[in-house]
């Protein structure tokens, strides 16, 4: 451990002082982070990028050519830029005590670094504002991903009103040029936007009280020449499922200040004396291998963070939603389960429609016991049948919600989030339970525990189908962030009680996909849109931040319920191979030949799921081609999708930039023709010249298996 004492309050007790002017250098296997440690303020971001040898970075000069009429002592951007004392850019903190103490400026009081040189903890203090901020920076040696954890403590005797606390303030080099971000709507999640980082502030936020469909809390920043496969790229994502915002600002020295954090509602954070406010973690990755390089590191980090179980072979699902909707009938479900088992399905998930009075979406949420008419003997007969067929049984729940037309609401109309004098705004005819009440979470824990104890249920699909509006608690204050913390606590409590139960996070499709809830859930449902053509960009967006085995990917019906478009069974199945494979259709309605094809695809998925859920690379080529490669250096699958009809007589050759140049590969075409060694090729030729594709119609796929010879 090394350390550095600095002026101001706080302990300076550290093993070996770093001589001033000093810096802090952390490294992972491919990344370096260097912070300057000036005497007169918080650490300043000097470098974050591909690994440098220790001691080789130039010292940052404090000398600037100052514009005329500047402050005599200008304040540069730091790890925690305060408000009002000379830093004129966006502050990392905006806080006050009932309007007083609205300025902040921090001194470094402690810097500690571990022996391995991967983790540092920096303590900052403002003795006037009576605030301490602790920032932990850790580059995980396994994944090379930097995790930034920030906490603010109120050292004063009066409450501190916090309007904004950056979970991370990151500074990128001047060549940062474009920012790729994601958002959309229900059934069109993960739509990509790419913006130039110009002179004006770039800003993305949501106040929907959930991660949201509209703005994912993270982005990828590309340098001018970076693309999917090469060039310097940076990524950051906030591990948080509530309101959030991120900004990027071009600084006076052309570098970019990137901040991510929670977005607080007015008055939401009033920190009691001696209390601590913890910001969500930010995961940050940098790679010379472009967008794919950043994604690979994020996948490793999400896998390393847990929650475990998620990397065991991912079982083939059948989800009943689009096959049944609310029309549950036991005999039909039993024959659906038989048809699923016959195809090779391994987990049968009973979706919405099973509980009390749930014949449509206007009734029943909150009454988590089997509907007496549809299930006169409870769920047991169906669960027993499903498990006797060798499948696991999964169940849909939406615990955070209630329909006004439910026994729960009639008994406890005061259990919902609302603001006095404001109307209850329903969405999908439902209201949101106030999870800050322990009687509410105790009730939910009890009903969910009863379900899990009474039946052999090994999987929950946990939904959250609306945004939060007037999220006031019983005290009449905003409860958006507390709602999320209490939802996390409920999930944690259930997981501790039922450690073998897996949980899927869903929120009207992909409204709650983030690295915060991913600590507690094993799978995400990215979208209610099962149209294979729509699904490709949705899935590719998701895969920028999360690994494929966490991404539910189902074969839907034709025509697709969300769009009315028709795609053949092979294309739909090949698109579902990008993630955790499943079905969301009624196999009994399929033609014999489609059913036989689906059976083959399920076998194909099972035979290859180890490499489908390994490292992935994705790319595009001219003429409507998109590709997805997954596997290891020795064995990989390449899936090429043709989205639109060919524009020319022949398809362009497809170079594979991930091929190892001095390796030789044997390439087998698995689909459409199936079987047979196609050719042996050098990795250099594959990377530079590429493969010649078979003739493909619009909305079709071909699949190669590459093995190292
Ligand atoms: C949401 C989910 C769907 C389905 C329905 C059930 O829309 O995204 O997959 O579970 O709820 O009401």
XYZ file of C-alpha atoms and ligand atoms in Angstrom:
721
model
C 0.000 0.000 0.000
C 1.238 3.489 -0.732
C -0.334 6.666 0.342
C -0.227 10.387 0.470
C -1.273 12.804 3.120
C -2.490 16.172 2.027
C -3.421 19.441 3.556
C -6.785 19.763 5.206
C -8.747 17.518 7.516
C -8.648 13.758 7.695
C -6.155 11.024 8.304
C -2.886 11.056 6.439
C -1.666 7.798 7.914
C -0.190 5.929 5.032
C 2.664 3.523 4.491
C 4.923 5.234 2.046
C 4.356 8.770 0.907
C 4.528 9.525 -2.801
C 6.829 12.454 -3.380
C 5.198 15.559 -4.798
C 4.376 16.359 -7.532
C 2.917 12.936 -7.532
C 0.566 10.795 -9.468
C -1.391 7.641 -8.991
C -1.005 4.866 -11.543
C -3.398 1.893 -11.609
C -3.191 -0.858 -14.190
C -5.118 -3.825 -15.423
C -3.819 -6.261 -18.003
C -4.502 -3.862 -20.842
C -5.445 -0.560 -19.208
C -3.747 2.224 -17.301
C -5.338 4.962 -15.256
C -3.117 7.839 -14.183
C -4.329 10.582 -11.887
C -2.300 13.658 -11.002
C -2.310 14.330 -7.288
C -1.859 18.085 -6.934
C -1.340 19.707 -3.541
C -4.126 22.184 -4.043
C -7.158 20.099 -4.838
C -8.631 16.754 -5.773
C -6.864 14.361 -8.126
C -7.081 15.225 -11.814
C -7.628 12.743 -14.540
C -4.365 12.617 -16.486
C -4.728 9.462 -18.579
C -7.097 6.525 -19.025
C -6.371 4.275 -21.953
C -4.283 1.384 -23.241
C -1.676 0.247 -20.775
C 1.429 2.403 -20.228
C 4.587 1.430 -18.384
C 4.668 2.931 -14.902
C 6.483 6.222 -14.841
C 6.396 6.816 -18.591
C 3.556 9.332 -18.678
C 4.481 13.012 -18.979
C 3.798 15.037 -15.866
C 0.872 17.308 -16.306
C 1.968 20.927 -16.308
C 0.056 23.375 -14.181
C 1.060 26.167 -16.544
C -1.736 27.210 -18.850
C -1.910 30.070 -21.237
C -4.708 31.938 -19.577
C -7.169 34.011 -21.529
C -7.250 37.607 -20.446
C -9.593 38.505 -17.597
C -9.345 34.963 -16.183
C -9.284 34.033 -12.553
C -5.780 34.395 -11.148
C -6.012 30.821 -9.940
C -8.194 28.938 -12.381
C -9.666 25.661 -11.197
C -9.212 22.739 -13.582
C -11.543 19.779 -13.986
C -10.920 17.158 -11.325
C -12.191 13.824 -10.112
C -14.850 15.752 -8.173
C -15.267 19.287 -9.513
C -17.159 21.385 -6.976
C -19.606 24.235 -7.564
C -19.007 27.935 -7.397
C -15.331 28.279 -6.512
C -13.731 28.678 -9.902
C -14.681 25.564 -11.834
C -17.175 26.766 -14.412
C -17.980 23.466 -16.091
C -20.546 20.936 -14.882
C -20.006 20.098 -11.207
C -19.750 16.601 -9.809
C -21.776 17.724 -6.800
C -24.594 20.187 -6.283
C -25.592 20.379 -2.646
C -26.581 22.899 0.006
C -28.025 23.257 3.485
C -31.370 24.971 2.984
C -29.739 27.341 0.519
C -26.581 27.914 2.586
C -23.202 26.315 1.874
C -23.874 26.052 -1.819
C -20.194 26.066 -2.841
C -17.754 23.197 -2.586
C -14.064 22.693 -3.103
C -12.224 19.582 -2.042
C -8.809 18.789 -0.697
C -7.363 15.308 -0.916
C -6.986 13.938 2.569
C -6.050 10.369 1.815
C -4.962 8.217 -1.066
C -4.411 4.532 -0.594
C -3.421 2.000 -3.183
C -3.241 -1.774 -2.900
C -0.059 -3.801 -3.403
C -1.207 -5.088 -6.789
C -1.660 -1.560 -8.114
C -5.223 -2.219 -9.251
C -7.273 -0.437 -6.578
C -7.058 3.007 -5.001
C -9.270 4.779 -2.522
C -9.252 8.555 -2.484
C -10.783 10.584 0.300
C -11.703 14.197 -0.407
C -12.891 16.717 2.150
C -14.387 20.159 2.191
C -14.054 21.412 5.777
C -16.197 24.495 5.122
C -19.102 22.648 3.560
C -18.477 19.740 5.987
C -18.616 17.105 3.297
C -16.376 14.100 2.702
C -16.335 12.180 -0.537
C -14.715 8.783 -0.968
C -13.965 7.542 -4.454
C -12.788 3.994 -4.980
C -11.205 3.127 -8.309
C -10.614 -0.520 -9.090
C -9.385 -2.092 -12.303
C -10.384 -5.743 -12.053
C -7.331 -7.787 -13.047
C -9.603 -10.497 -14.509
C -11.641 -8.258 -16.764
C -9.620 -5.028 -17.170
C -12.791 -3.063 -16.381
C -12.545 -0.026 -14.110
C -15.211 0.226 -11.425
C -15.743 3.643 -9.855
C -17.607 3.764 -6.533
C -18.416 7.133 -4.988
C -19.836 7.887 -1.541
C -20.649 11.223 0.077
C -20.760 11.701 3.855
C -22.389 14.584 5.637
C -19.943 15.620 8.368
C -22.056 18.591 9.450
C -24.678 18.946 12.154
C -27.455 19.924 9.740
C -29.064 17.917 6.936
C -27.439 18.249 3.531
C -29.665 18.667 0.460
C -28.051 16.864 -2.446
C -29.358 17.778 -5.885
C -26.705 15.904 -7.849
C -23.799 13.615 -7.130
C -21.813 12.261 -10.055
C -21.243 8.537 -9.663
C -18.200 9.055 -11.886
C -16.447 11.965 -13.516
C -14.376 10.563 -16.358
C -12.112 12.576 -18.625
C -11.481 11.362 -22.170
C -8.709 12.506 -24.499
C -9.257 15.171 -27.164
C -9.588 12.569 -29.926
C -12.910 11.389 -28.430
C -15.176 12.223 -31.352
C -18.518 10.435 -31.329
C -20.851 9.000 -28.734
C -22.997 5.972 -29.405
C -26.024 5.682 -27.145
C -29.176 3.594 -27.036
C -32.856 4.148 -26.417
C -36.242 3.723 -28.024
C -39.654 2.648 -26.853
C -41.641 -0.422 -25.923
C -41.112 -3.040 -28.660
C -38.312 -0.954 -30.200
C -35.612 -0.938 -27.533
C -31.864 -0.462 -28.053
C -32.153 1.796 -31.101
C -28.760 3.291 -31.736
C -27.934 6.991 -32.078
C -24.493 8.318 -32.832
C -23.717 11.992 -32.117
C -20.630 14.073 -32.744
C -19.174 15.433 -29.536
C -19.128 19.094 -30.455
C -19.071 22.280 -28.438
C -22.506 21.869 -26.893
C -23.287 19.559 -24.053
C -24.421 16.039 -24.859
C -27.087 14.913 -22.412
C -29.195 11.792 -21.920
C -31.533 11.254 -19.010
C -34.742 9.712 -17.829
C -37.179 10.588 -15.062
C -39.336 7.498 -15.569
C -38.279 5.957 -12.260
C -36.804 2.962 -14.032
C -33.869 2.246 -16.317
C -36.330 2.932 -19.119
C -36.826 2.080 -22.762
C -35.913 5.626 -23.754
C -32.347 6.040 -22.483
C -29.878 3.346 -21.478
C -27.607 4.625 -18.649
C -24.352 4.198 -20.513
C -22.677 4.813 -23.848
C -19.691 4.050 -26.033
C -17.385 6.890 -27.062
C -15.382 6.408 -30.243
C -12.309 8.197 -31.445
C -12.356 9.527 -35.004
C -10.973 6.398 -36.710
C -12.470 3.746 -34.433
C -15.076 1.305 -35.718
C -16.600 -2.003 -34.666
C -13.295 -3.857 -34.784
C -10.404 -1.487 -34.285
C -9.439 1.877 -32.910
C -9.660 3.436 -29.494
C -13.083 3.222 -27.874
C -14.341 3.903 -24.362
C -17.460 2.623 -22.645
C -19.190 3.420 -19.376
C -22.416 2.192 -17.788
C -24.168 3.042 -14.562
C -25.205 0.085 -12.394
C -28.593 1.551 -11.528
C -32.259 0.829 -12.297
C -33.786 4.222 -11.491
C -33.702 7.799 -12.734
C -30.355 8.625 -14.276
C -28.487 11.115 -16.394
C -25.213 11.383 -18.233
C -23.499 14.343 -19.854
C -20.447 14.836 -22.022
C -18.807 18.255 -22.251
C -15.858 19.320 -24.367
C -13.375 21.024 -22.022
C -11.177 24.045 -22.788
C -8.231 21.737 -23.521
C -10.407 19.712 -25.942
C -10.656 16.754 -23.597
C -14.152 15.554 -22.711
C -15.705 15.411 -19.273
C -18.147 12.503 -19.032
C -20.392 12.273 -15.972
C -22.893 9.581 -15.098
C -25.136 9.385 -12.067
C -28.575 9.155 -10.597
C -31.041 11.926 -11.403
C -32.665 12.953 -8.135
C -36.198 14.301 -7.865
C -36.593 17.668 -6.106
C -35.854 17.285 -2.401
C -35.313 13.568 -2.789
C -31.931 13.380 -1.108
C -31.715 15.149 2.211
C -28.798 13.540 3.976
C -28.975 13.430 7.773
C -25.918 14.459 9.817
C -23.250 11.750 9.641
C -25.180 9.790 7.029
C -23.604 8.557 3.809
C -25.041 8.611 0.303
C -23.657 5.900 -1.963
C -23.795 6.468 -5.697
C -24.270 3.454 -7.958
C -21.097 1.919 -9.375
C -19.940 2.935 -12.811
C -18.267 0.269 -14.964
C -15.847 1.702 -17.497
C -13.881 -0.077 -20.208
C -11.372 1.054 -22.799
C -10.109 -0.890 -25.792
C -7.996 -0.484 -28.888
C -10.241 -3.064 -30.565
C -13.120 -0.708 -31.160
C -16.679 -1.310 -30.050
C -16.269 -5.099 -29.954
C -13.265 -4.738 -27.674
C -15.210 -2.645 -25.181
C -18.174 -5.046 -25.344
C -15.949 -8.056 -24.642
C -14.657 -6.383 -21.488
C -18.150 -5.443 -20.340
C -19.292 -9.032 -20.869
C -16.448 -10.283 -18.693
C -17.270 -7.716 -15.985
C -20.995 -8.505 -15.935
C -20.181 -12.229 -15.731
C -17.659 -11.658 -12.924
C -20.095 -9.531 -10.880
C -22.646 -12.316 -10.588
C -25.168 -13.392 -9.576
C -23.836 -16.857 -10.458
C -25.824 -19.702 -12.054
C -26.105 -17.603 -15.168
C -23.265 -19.367 -16.945
C -24.502 -22.899 -16.499
C -25.789 -24.197 -19.867
C -28.786 -22.003 -20.566
C -31.890 -24.201 -20.922
C -34.212 -23.828 -23.896
C -37.345 -21.930 -22.833
C -40.912 -21.976 -23.886
C -42.730 -18.877 -22.671
C -46.534 -19.068 -22.856
C -47.261 -15.346 -23.391
C -47.759 -15.153 -27.134
C -49.130 -18.703 -27.333
C -51.845 -18.121 -24.695
C -51.983 -14.517 -23.508
C -54.599 -14.452 -20.723
C -56.570 -17.453 -22.028
C -55.160 -20.113 -19.718
C -56.890 -23.456 -19.821
C -55.310 -26.379 -18.031
C -55.871 -28.982 -20.762
C -54.423 -26.598 -23.357
C -51.401 -25.838 -21.199
C -50.794 -29.529 -20.656
C -50.825 -30.236 -24.354
C -48.626 -27.165 -24.951
C -46.155 -28.558 -22.417
C -46.222 -31.937 -24.199
C -45.504 -30.276 -27.532
C -42.708 -28.223 -25.978
C -41.070 -31.237 -24.364
C -41.283 -33.123 -27.639
C -39.307 -30.344 -29.343
C -36.591 -30.463 -26.692
C -37.665 -27.500 -24.522
C -36.049 -27.581 -21.073
C -37.876 -24.825 -19.146
C -41.573 -24.008 -19.372
C -42.431 -20.492 -18.215
C -46.062 -19.757 -17.380
C -46.521 -16.075 -18.189
C -49.196 -13.570 -17.185
C -52.794 -14.825 -16.862
C -52.482 -17.488 -14.118
C -53.483 -15.558 -10.988
C -56.705 -14.436 -9.397
C -59.129 -12.791 -11.831
C -56.472 -12.181 -14.456
C -58.565 -12.490 -17.608
C -57.217 -9.233 -18.992
C -54.743 -6.561 -17.981
C -57.246 -4.475 -16.018
C -57.523 -6.853 -13.068
C -55.684 -9.040 -10.616
C -52.166 -7.657 -10.178
C -51.382 -8.012 -6.506
C -53.402 -11.192 -5.906
C -50.642 -13.733 -6.332
C -52.564 -16.977 -6.014
C -53.819 -19.217 -8.795
C -57.121 -18.260 -10.342
C -59.802 -20.617 -8.993
C -61.633 -20.946 -12.296
C -58.618 -21.608 -14.495
C -56.735 -23.671 -11.901
C -59.331 -25.252 -9.563
C -56.623 -27.391 -7.934
C -54.013 -24.661 -7.932
C -50.894 -24.709 -10.063
C -49.781 -28.137 -8.809
C -51.283 -30.266 -11.604
C -49.552 -28.157 -14.261
C -46.270 -27.901 -12.365
C -46.249 -31.657 -11.776
C -46.962 -32.338 -15.425
C -44.243 -29.995 -16.651
C -41.614 -31.354 -14.270
C -42.621 -34.961 -15.030
C -41.702 -34.200 -18.642
C -38.202 -33.290 -17.461
C -38.686 -29.517 -17.843
C -38.162 -26.849 -15.206
C -41.161 -24.735 -14.291
C -40.987 -20.939 -14.344
C -43.646 -18.411 -13.334
C -44.371 -14.774 -14.292
C -44.904 -12.237 -11.511
C -45.038 -8.468 -11.326
C -44.658 -7.899 -7.577
C -44.108 -4.144 -7.557
C -47.498 -3.439 -9.146
C -51.175 -3.554 -8.304
C -54.379 -3.152 -10.278
C -56.981 -0.975 -8.544
C -59.325 -3.852 -9.382
C -57.666 -6.374 -7.046
C -58.278 -7.715 -3.545
C -54.914 -6.340 -2.479
C -55.790 -2.792 -3.478
C -59.263 -3.013 -1.974
C -57.675 -4.070 1.330
C -54.802 -1.561 1.201
C -55.610 1.446 -0.971
C -52.895 3.354 0.906
C -50.107 1.013 -0.217
C -49.369 2.798 -3.506
C -47.012 5.601 -4.458
C -48.913 8.846 -4.925
C -48.876 12.568 -4.225
C -51.795 14.069 -2.304
C -53.979 16.223 -4.529
C -52.682 14.598 -7.715
C -54.680 12.018 -9.663
C -53.479 8.418 -9.677
C -52.106 8.119 -13.209
C -52.480 4.522 -14.309
C -50.464 2.866 -17.028
C -51.656 -0.503 -18.308
C -54.366 0.017 -15.695
C -51.947 -0.405 -12.831
C -50.436 1.524 -9.925
C -47.089 1.100 -8.211
C -46.792 -0.253 -4.666
C -44.777 1.841 -2.219
C -41.870 -0.473 -1.455
C -40.474 1.894 1.156
C -43.181 0.526 3.471
C -41.928 -2.560 5.250
C -45.487 -3.932 5.519
C -45.600 -3.928 1.701
C -42.264 -5.662 1.179
C -42.945 -8.130 4.001
C -46.248 -8.984 2.347
C -44.581 -9.440 -1.051
C -41.821 -11.573 0.441
C -44.415 -13.784 2.125
C -46.611 -14.321 -0.941
C -43.639 -14.992 -3.207
C -42.043 -17.315 -0.645
C -45.311 -19.202 -0.288
C -45.434 -19.717 -4.034
C -41.825 -20.876 -4.240
C -42.249 -23.189 -1.258
C -45.519 -24.747 -2.281
C -44.613 -25.578 -5.855
C -41.553 -26.797 -7.656
C -40.893 -23.383 -9.221
C -37.255 -22.807 -10.094
C -37.585 -19.629 -12.136
C -39.386 -16.304 -11.877
C -39.948 -13.881 -14.722
C -40.104 -10.627 -12.719
C -41.870 -7.914 -14.663
C -42.340 -4.165 -14.130
C -44.716 -2.849 -16.737
C -44.952 0.868 -16.159
C -42.975 4.016 -15.506
C -43.301 5.829 -12.170
C -45.160 9.116 -12.133
C -46.013 10.901 -8.878
C -43.818 8.616 -6.759
C -44.526 10.105 -3.352
C -44.268 8.077 -0.140
C -46.403 8.361 3.008
C -44.337 11.375 4.131
C -45.188 13.122 0.862
C -41.595 13.184 -0.406
C -40.165 11.739 -3.593
C -39.379 8.045 -3.342
C -38.016 7.127 -6.772
C -34.571 6.088 -5.591
C -35.813 4.453 -2.426
C -38.222 2.438 -4.536
C -35.279 0.954 -6.438
C -33.232 0.281 -3.315
C -36.225 -1.467 -1.754
C -36.850 -3.506 -4.917
C -33.176 -4.558 -4.824
C -33.537 -5.473 -1.138
C -36.635 -7.565 -1.850
C -34.828 -9.401 -4.637
C -31.811 -9.931 -2.371
C -34.002 -11.255 0.417
C -35.732 -13.707 -1.896
C -32.496 -14.812 -3.450
C -30.993 -15.461 -0.033
C -34.036 -17.566 0.893
C -34.176 -19.365 -2.481
C -30.623 -19.354 -3.855
C -31.384 -21.882 -6.596
C -34.254 -19.924 -8.120
C -33.246 -17.994 -11.216
C -34.846 -14.652 -12.004
C -35.485 -12.941 -15.324
C -35.697 -9.145 -15.337
C -38.381 -7.783 -17.627
C -40.059 -4.384 -17.763
C -42.539 -4.235 -20.630
C -39.770 -5.967 -22.583
C -36.474 -4.166 -22.135
C -37.312 -1.319 -19.740
C -35.063 -2.452 -16.904
C -31.784 -3.708 -18.294
C -28.792 -2.427 -16.393
C -25.735 -3.534 -14.428
C -27.478 -2.812 -11.105
C -30.313 -5.283 -11.415
C -28.016 -7.699 -13.246
C -26.347 -8.404 -9.882
C -29.598 -10.002 -8.765
C -31.097 -11.441 -11.947
C -29.930 -14.102 -14.365
C -31.569 -13.135 -17.610
C -33.060 -10.100 -19.313
C -36.008 -9.930 -21.642
C -34.833 -7.301 -24.172
C -38.070 -6.669 -26.029
C -41.637 -7.776 -26.657
C -40.886 -7.478 -30.352
C -40.202 -10.977 -31.711
C -40.037 -9.960 -35.364
C -36.630 -11.332 -36.334
C -35.775 -8.350 -38.510
C -36.583 -5.898 -35.693
C -34.833 -8.104 -33.211
C -31.372 -7.968 -34.803
C -30.637 -4.311 -33.940
C -32.289 -4.710 -30.535
C -30.061 -7.674 -29.719
C -26.954 -6.066 -31.156
C -27.599 -2.976 -29.017
C -27.984 -5.104 -25.891
C -24.765 -6.973 -26.656
C -22.722 -3.760 -26.424
C -23.053 -3.996 -22.623
C -24.263 -7.455 -21.603
C -23.215 -10.995 -22.530
C -25.300 -13.214 -24.826
C -26.286 -15.804 -22.218
C -28.155 -13.055 -20.298
C -30.244 -12.098 -23.338
C -33.555 -13.893 -23.772
C -33.985 -14.573 -27.500
C -37.124 -16.371 -28.543
C -38.472 -17.750 -31.791
C -41.841 -16.069 -32.242
C -44.820 -16.774 -34.430
C -45.287 -15.772 -38.072
C -46.742 -13.241 -38.674
C -44.931 -11.587 -35.759
C -47.467 -10.306 -33.221
C -45.631 -6.988 -32.792
C -45.286 -6.087 -36.465
C -47.378 -8.387 -38.610
C -44.335 -9.274 -40.709
C -43.634 -12.835 -41.757
C -40.246 -14.517 -41.640
C -39.523 -18.192 -42.161
C -38.687 -20.484 -39.272
C -34.984 -20.770 -40.162
C -34.406 -17.014 -40.065
C -36.337 -16.639 -36.821
C -34.330 -19.436 -35.197
C -30.986 -18.157 -36.495
C -31.749 -14.746 -34.950
C -32.653 -16.361 -31.617
C -29.250 -18.108 -31.612
C -27.644 -14.780 -30.657
C -28.827 -15.161 -27.075
C -30.443 -17.503 -24.580
C -32.635 -19.479 -26.946
C -36.326 -20.042 -26.423
C -39.739 -20.241 -28.032
C -42.653 -17.872 -27.700
C -45.183 -19.445 -29.995
C -47.562 -22.356 -29.978
C -45.687 -25.284 -31.529
C -48.985 -27.101 -32.038
C -49.921 -24.482 -34.609
C -46.782 -25.041 -36.704
C -46.732 -27.009 -39.934
C -45.070 -30.405 -39.704
C -42.058 -29.171 -41.597
C -41.666 -26.053 -39.400
C -41.939 -28.181 -36.303
C -39.267 -30.532 -37.619
C -37.073 -27.546 -38.451
C -37.554 -26.090 -34.971
C -36.564 -29.419 -33.432
C -33.346 -29.356 -35.467
C -32.617 -25.763 -34.399
C -33.128 -26.646 -30.747
C -30.665 -29.536 -31.114
C -28.264 -27.211 -32.895
C -28.495 -24.665 -30.060
C -27.889 -27.362 -27.450
C -24.867 -28.677 -29.325
C -23.335 -25.205 -29.631
C -24.510 -23.244 -26.608
C -21.048 -23.448 -25.049
C -19.586 -21.407 -27.896
C -22.693 -19.308 -28.490
C -22.291 -18.037 -24.917
C -18.574 -17.325 -25.066
C -16.775 -14.338 -26.624
C -18.687 -12.601 -29.375
C -17.909 -10.220 -32.194
C -20.476 -8.514 -34.364
C -20.180 -6.580 -37.583
C -21.819 -5.336 -40.748
C -20.944 -5.621 -44.379
C -22.255 -3.925 -47.473
C -25.399 -5.018 -49.238
C -27.600 -5.631 -46.185
C -25.366 -8.127 -44.388
C -24.917 -8.320 -40.637
C -22.823 -10.934 -38.868
C -22.408 -12.356 -35.392
C -19.469 -14.582 -34.406
C -19.182 -16.362 -31.079
C -16.854 -18.859 -29.497
C -13.209 -19.256 -28.624
C -9.982 -18.842 -30.581
C -10.175 -22.539 -31.494
C -13.841 -23.004 -32.293
C -16.419 -20.475 -33.329
C -19.739 -20.084 -35.042
C -20.318 -17.385 -37.583
C -23.925 -16.415 -38.313
C -24.433 -14.138 -41.308
C -27.828 -12.490 -41.714
C -29.043 -11.000 -44.952
C -31.574 -8.315 -44.085
C -32.466 -7.010 -47.543
C -32.488 -8.450 -51.085
C -29.073 -8.494 -52.773
C -28.390 -5.378 -54.818
C -25.900 -7.085 -57.133
C -25.432 -10.460 -58.743
C -23.011 -11.603 -56.074
C -22.633 -10.912 -52.399
C -19.500 -9.080 -51.286
C -16.820 -11.231 -49.709
C -16.976 -11.101 -45.952
C -13.651 -10.487 -44.162
C -13.505 -11.833 -40.612
C -11.345 -9.427 -38.605
C -11.359 -11.664 -35.533
C -9.480 -14.528 -37.271
C -6.023 -15.165 -35.813
C -3.640 -14.439 -38.649
C -1.155 -17.248 -38.251
C -3.782 -19.909 -37.522
C -5.370 -22.234 -40.081
C -9.086 -22.850 -39.954
C -11.442 -25.441 -41.277
C -14.772 -23.925 -42.202
C -17.945 -25.993 -42.321
C -21.198 -24.618 -43.620
C -23.822 -25.737 -41.068
C -26.747 -23.890 -42.586
C -28.381 -23.796 -45.146
C -26.832 -26.927 -46.626
C -25.610 -28.687 -43.518
C -22.517 -30.776 -42.972
C -19.304 -31.301 -44.877
C -15.925 -29.599 -44.579
C -16.066 -26.620 -46.903
C -12.542 -25.417 -46.966
C -9.320 -24.872 -45.131
C -8.210 -21.261 -44.927
C -5.472 -19.251 -43.317
C -6.472 -16.740 -40.661
C -4.672 -13.976 -42.573
C -6.708 -14.722 -45.701
C -9.908 -14.866 -43.670
C -9.141 -11.500 -42.097
C -8.011 -9.773 -45.296
C -9.934 -11.436 -48.152
C -12.802 -13.047 -46.327
C -15.242 -15.777 -47.185
C -17.480 -16.106 -50.203
C -21.050 -16.410 -49.068
C -23.679 -18.723 -50.525
C -26.639 -17.240 -52.374
C -29.013 -15.840 -49.763
C -32.523 -14.457 -50.003
C -33.621 -11.441 -47.981
C -34.320 -12.348 -44.346
C -32.225 -15.476 -44.297
C -29.094 -16.606 -42.518
C -26.116 -18.834 -43.134
C -23.995 -20.368 -40.401
C -20.403 -21.576 -40.453
C -18.484 -23.502 -37.855
C -14.819 -22.549 -37.805
C -12.336 -24.836 -36.094
C -8.640 -24.286 -35.759
C -6.847 -26.903 -37.846
C -44.796 -7.558 -20.509
C -43.690 -8.513 -20.899
C -44.234 -9.626 -21.732
C -45.329 -10.343 -20.994
C -46.389 -9.352 -20.573
C -47.417 -10.015 -19.694
O -45.262 -6.859 -21.594
O -42.666 -7.840 -21.568
O -43.215 -10.527 -22.098
O -44.780 -10.990 -19.880
O -45.837 -8.272 -19.859
O -48.385 -9.131 -19.286
